[in-house]
Amino acid sequence: MDVCLSSAPQPARVGRAATCPDGCVEAVSEGALLTDGTEGPQGDSHETEPSLHSLQTFVPTDYASYTLEHYQFVGRKIIIQESIESYGAVVWPGIIELMQLFCFTDSHETEPSLHSLQTFVPTDYASYTLEHYQFVGRKIIIQESIESYGAVVWPGATALCEYLEEHTEELNLQDAKILEIGAGPGLVSIVASILGAQVTATDLPDVLGNLQYNLLRNTLKCTAHLPEVKELVWGEDLERNFPKSTFHYDYILASDVVYHHYFLDKLLTTMVYLSQPGTVLLWANKFRFSTDYEFLDKFKQVFDTTLLAEYPESSVKLFKGILKWD
């Protein structure tokens, strides 16, 4: 029995909801017509089954502007009586996003869900916000926090996403093996995954929880390859964690990994180590400081470097690097 609340009686046939004078709605069987109460659904027994009104404990507030809004979750049509006269009588966008998150799968017992696949726990920042991006015809929702450099989408990431989207066929990303250095909240890895690539997103340990959360939220059940998340501390344990005999990548992606920090030499060492014959490194960066240009000079010494694109409005430059071989 489908039930909802309504304010006025209507006649109905099969497939529609018949509204009774007392405000309840009941499913109507084939051929039954409720216009004057002379006929009703066959096989229905109000004496043996509880009804909406027999279970109703609290009386709804008498708002003048009630409307019936329709939602679809878990294969069901859900009808909600709402009113704009109260904050508590409206389904807000955040609730819908939360329900979409819970309903990634029809069966949490037989299919993997976001939470069953979550290995790393997101850091408990107080200032998390949900930011919206649009790439490859998809709305991508990223959980960000200004409390960490690694939990914010920086300009280089959006520039690199634009380039990947606009040059998908040229780059041949379908089934390509990609590793992202300093993936942060994961926007670039998400876009690369949507474009069909096999992605490994890497960053420091404290970033991995939020990174994995964002990746699963935006790629689960809608990409050919579910992206992998791995810890990568620049310059440390590279051969142990990424042995050259096992790991080979078509592309190394990096965005806004160069800024005012003390690990630029280790970053370059990591870029060189991960690059093998056939590997293309795409590096997008907002140039802010003299140290950024100093890194670029060192980068050019070991990589054949091509400037692919410039974004003057954000001071971002996008380079392609192919490791020089002796």
XYZ file of C-alpha atoms in Angstrom:
326
model
C 0.000 0.000 0.000
C 1.463 3.362 -1.054
C 0.556 6.215 1.220
C 1.108 9.942 1.272
C -0.782 13.018 2.385
C -2.924 15.243 0.211
C -5.383 18.067 0.641
C -8.197 17.389 -1.841
C -10.081 14.273 -3.084
C -9.609 13.112 -6.700
C -10.982 10.203 -8.749
C -8.304 7.802 -9.907
C -7.750 4.541 -11.813
C -4.935 2.040 -11.696
C -1.466 3.570 -11.718
C -2.561 6.752 -9.934
C -3.163 7.611 -6.307
C -6.764 8.031 -5.142
C -7.110 10.744 -2.524
C -9.715 10.147 0.158
C -11.697 12.952 1.827
C -9.829 12.468 5.109
C -6.456 13.137 3.464
C -5.034 9.631 2.916
C -3.948 8.193 -0.437
C -4.408 4.544 -1.366
C -3.427 2.498 -4.415
C -6.436 1.616 -6.574
C -6.820 -1.810 -8.229
C -7.660 -2.454 -11.870
C -11.022 -0.975 -12.834
C -11.849 0.479 -9.422
C -13.184 4.016 -9.570
C -13.432 6.180 -6.493
C -15.715 9.080 -7.208
C -18.416 8.828 -4.547
C -17.095 6.131 -2.198
C -19.292 3.376 -3.685
C -16.343 1.253 -4.811
C -12.837 0.824 -3.507
C -9.773 -1.375 -3.843
C -10.514 -5.074 -3.598
C -8.913 -7.172 -0.912
C -8.176 -4.182 1.342
C -8.988 -4.670 4.988
C -8.774 -1.699 7.340
C -9.746 -3.969 10.210
C -6.647 -6.184 10.000
C -3.964 -3.823 8.600
C -2.740 -0.575 10.131
C -3.468 2.586 8.137
C -1.688 5.908 7.954
C -4.163 7.538 10.316
C -4.202 4.718 12.857
C -0.421 5.105 13.118
C -0.437 8.917 13.084
C 0.693 10.197 16.485
C 1.332 13.887 15.787
C -1.033 16.160 13.861
C 0.684 18.045 10.995
C 0.889 21.816 11.408
C -1.843 23.545 9.450
C 0.333 25.392 6.903
C -1.522 27.049 4.022
C 1.079 26.194 1.390
C 1.615 22.430 1.623
C 2.797 20.810 -1.621
C 3.542 17.197 -2.545
C 7.096 16.761 -3.870
C 8.308 13.565 -5.559
C 11.737 11.933 -5.074
C 13.233 8.705 -6.426
C 15.571 6.618 -4.261
C 16.310 2.885 -3.921
C 13.968 2.133 -6.814
C 11.032 3.739 -5.000
C 9.011 6.885 -5.624
C 8.894 8.810 -2.375
C 6.240 11.492 -1.906
C 6.969 14.172 0.686
C 4.499 16.737 1.986
C 6.455 19.995 2.216
C 5.789 23.618 3.050
C 7.930 26.694 2.428
C 6.429 28.214 5.569
C 8.919 26.333 7.732
C 12.614 25.449 7.422
C 11.730 22.105 8.970
C 9.116 21.284 6.340
C 11.392 21.460 3.281
C 13.837 18.934 1.818
C 17.061 20.909 1.416
C 19.778 20.153 -1.208
C 22.178 18.801 1.415
C 19.681 16.084 2.339
C 19.364 15.012 -1.300
C 23.171 14.854 -1.641
C 23.373 12.754 1.498
C 20.716 10.354 0.191
C 22.550 10.049 -3.123
C 25.660 9.167 -1.170
C 23.845 6.438 0.778
C 22.164 5.065 -2.343
C 25.217 4.372 -4.513
C 24.128 0.739 -4.625
C 20.797 -1.018 -4.553
C 22.123 -3.672 -2.194
C 24.708 -2.925 0.456
C 24.976 -6.634 1.143
C 25.918 -7.841 -2.327
C 27.559 -4.832 -3.989
C 30.470 -2.630 -2.857
C 29.509 0.759 -1.429
C 31.484 3.881 -0.691
C 31.868 3.033 2.984
C 32.720 -0.634 2.462
C 35.569 0.396 0.140
C 36.839 3.271 2.295
C 40.245 2.226 3.643
C 41.592 5.549 4.890
C 39.680 7.675 7.394
C 39.304 11.361 6.419
C 40.974 13.822 8.748
C 38.452 15.401 11.102
C 38.647 18.990 9.890
C 36.075 21.415 11.299
C 35.676 23.411 8.107
C 34.779 20.844 5.438
C 32.675 22.237 2.596
C 31.212 20.619 -0.523
C 32.402 22.313 -3.710
C 30.874 21.655 -7.129
C 32.741 21.291 -10.418
C 31.596 20.431 -13.930
C 33.779 18.311 -16.225
C 33.107 15.733 -18.946
C 29.377 16.435 -18.666
C 29.361 15.381 -15.001
C 28.766 17.282 -11.791
C 31.656 16.468 -9.480
C 31.262 17.143 -5.761
C 34.493 17.550 -3.808
C 34.792 17.673 -0.031
C 37.365 20.375 0.716
C 38.833 22.110 3.746
C 40.917 25.267 3.981
C 42.665 23.758 6.998
C 45.040 21.807 4.743
C 46.839 22.555 1.466
C 46.087 18.963 0.507
C 42.331 19.331 0.954
C 41.787 22.216 -1.493
C 41.430 22.261 -5.282
C 44.046 24.712 -6.590
C 44.018 26.536 -9.974
C 46.495 24.140 -11.582
C 44.111 21.231 -10.984
C 41.178 22.836 -12.787
C 43.462 23.876 -15.670
C 44.778 20.312 -16.011
C 41.208 18.947 -15.918
C 40.216 21.305 -18.732
C 43.157 20.140 -20.803
C 42.415 16.447 -20.236
C 38.788 16.961 -21.208
C 39.619 18.930 -24.344
C 42.368 16.571 -25.554
C 40.960 13.172 -24.569
C 41.308 11.520 -27.986
C 44.724 13.042 -28.626
C 46.016 11.787 -25.267
C 44.326 8.386 -25.727
C 43.292 8.141 -22.081
C 41.003 5.125 -22.454
C 42.557 2.374 -20.299
C 45.762 4.422 -19.952
C 47.692 3.855 -16.720
C 48.016 7.119 -14.824
C 49.618 8.106 -11.538
C 48.856 11.487 -10.001
C 51.467 13.042 -7.718
C 50.008 15.180 -4.945
C 46.405 14.374 -5.799
C 45.012 16.452 -2.895
C 41.202 16.211 -2.803
C 41.246 14.241 -6.071
C 39.625 16.358 -8.796
C 42.229 15.537 -11.477
C 42.161 11.817 -10.699
C 38.362 11.828 -10.811
C 38.293 13.476 -14.252
C 40.959 11.089 -15.572
C 38.944 8.128 -14.258
C 35.740 9.377 -15.873
C 37.682 9.666 -19.140
C 38.453 5.934 -18.899
C 41.949 5.835 -17.394
C 43.274 3.426 -14.752
C 44.287 5.896 -12.071
C 46.509 5.659 -9.024
C 46.095 8.780 -6.870
C 48.906 9.468 -4.394
C 49.601 11.906 -1.588
C 50.784 12.178 2.022
C 49.157 9.957 4.677
C 47.008 12.664 6.286
C 45.408 13.490 2.914
C 44.501 9.962 1.825
C 41.217 9.647 3.746
C 39.588 12.672 2.162
C 41.142 11.831 -1.211
C 39.687 8.318 -1.215
C 36.309 9.583 -0.007
C 36.074 12.026 -2.925
C 37.260 9.462 -5.467
C 34.712 6.851 -4.399
C 31.917 9.373 -4.141
C 32.397 10.506 -7.754
C 33.557 7.327 -9.544
C 31.851 4.368 -7.859
C 29.672 2.508 -10.389
C 30.191 5.168 -13.082
C 33.762 4.555 -14.315
C 35.369 1.634 -16.086
C 38.200 1.493 -13.561
C 37.863 2.359 -9.883
C 40.849 4.564 -8.978
C 43.420 3.318 -6.474
C 44.787 5.385 -3.591
C 48.384 4.964 -2.415
C 50.681 6.765 -0.033
C 53.609 8.538 -1.696
C 56.119 10.565 0.284
C 58.324 12.311 -2.265
C 61.773 10.796 -2.513
C 61.172 8.079 0.103
C 60.891 4.297 -0.363
C 60.225 4.684 -4.076
C 61.695 1.354 -5.165
C 59.954 -0.501 -2.340
C 56.497 1.023 -2.910
C 56.662 1.478 -6.702
C 59.156 -1.083 -8.073
C 60.051 -0.369 -11.691
C 59.672 -4.039 -12.562
C 55.991 -3.911 -11.627
C 54.775 -0.349 -12.100
C 54.768 1.449 -15.430
C 52.631 4.489 -16.160
C 51.607 6.037 -19.456
C 51.101 9.399 -17.751
C 52.285 11.095 -14.599
C 49.988 13.971 -13.623
C 50.869 16.778 -11.237
C 49.163 20.075 -10.471
C 50.281 22.865 -8.127
C 52.847 20.622 -6.465
C 55.445 23.397 -6.727
C 55.080 26.211 -4.227
C 57.074 27.599 -1.309
C 58.164 24.403 0.465
C 61.424 22.587 1.168
C 60.868 19.361 -0.756
C 61.324 20.493 -4.359
C 64.455 18.408 -4.934
C 62.655 15.310 -3.607
C 59.695 16.124 -5.858
C 61.946 16.222 -8.923
C 63.607 12.972 -7.849
C 60.152 11.368 -7.616
C 59.120 12.645 -11.052
C 62.304 11.240 -12.582
C 61.944 7.883 -10.816
C 58.328 7.343 -11.906
C 59.077 8.229 -15.539
C 60.095 5.331 -17.772
C 60.378 5.028 -21.562
C 56.996 5.974 -22.981
C 55.862 7.903 -19.903
C 54.516 11.434 -20.442
C 54.493 13.833 -17.505
C 51.825 16.559 -17.508
C 52.542 19.270 -14.943
C 50.236 22.276 -14.398
C 51.253 24.959 -11.919
C 50.366 28.460 -10.872
C 53.609 30.421 -10.918
C 53.769 32.593 -7.812
C 57.362 32.756 -6.577
C 60.897 32.839 -7.948
C 61.370 29.317 -6.553
C 58.717 28.088 -9.006
C 60.828 29.287 -11.951
C 63.967 27.835 -10.372
C 62.240 24.447 -10.217
C 61.194 24.830 -13.856
C 64.839 25.382 -14.853
C 65.859 22.167 -13.060
C 62.885 20.350 -14.601
C 64.048 21.337 -18.086
C 67.501 19.916 -17.389
C 66.145 16.374 -17.013
C 62.934 16.478 -19.088
C 62.403 17.428 -22.716
C 59.873 20.135 -21.950
C 57.023 21.565 -24.026
C 54.689 24.371 -22.929
C 51.253 23.001 -23.818
C 48.984 25.776 -22.558
C 48.890 28.995 -20.571
C 46.009 30.379 -18.536
C 46.782 34.095 -17.962
C 43.719 34.678 -15.786
C 45.077 32.247 -13.187
C 48.841 32.472 -13.962
C 48.853 28.731 -14.643
C 51.242 27.125 -17.118
C 50.880 23.529 -18.325
C 53.985 21.617 -19.395
C 54.628 18.238 -20.985
C 57.809 16.523 -19.908
C 59.491 13.421 -21.330
C 62.509 12.173 -19.422
C 65.844 12.606 -21.221
C 67.660 9.312 -21.659
C 71.447 9.089 -21.952
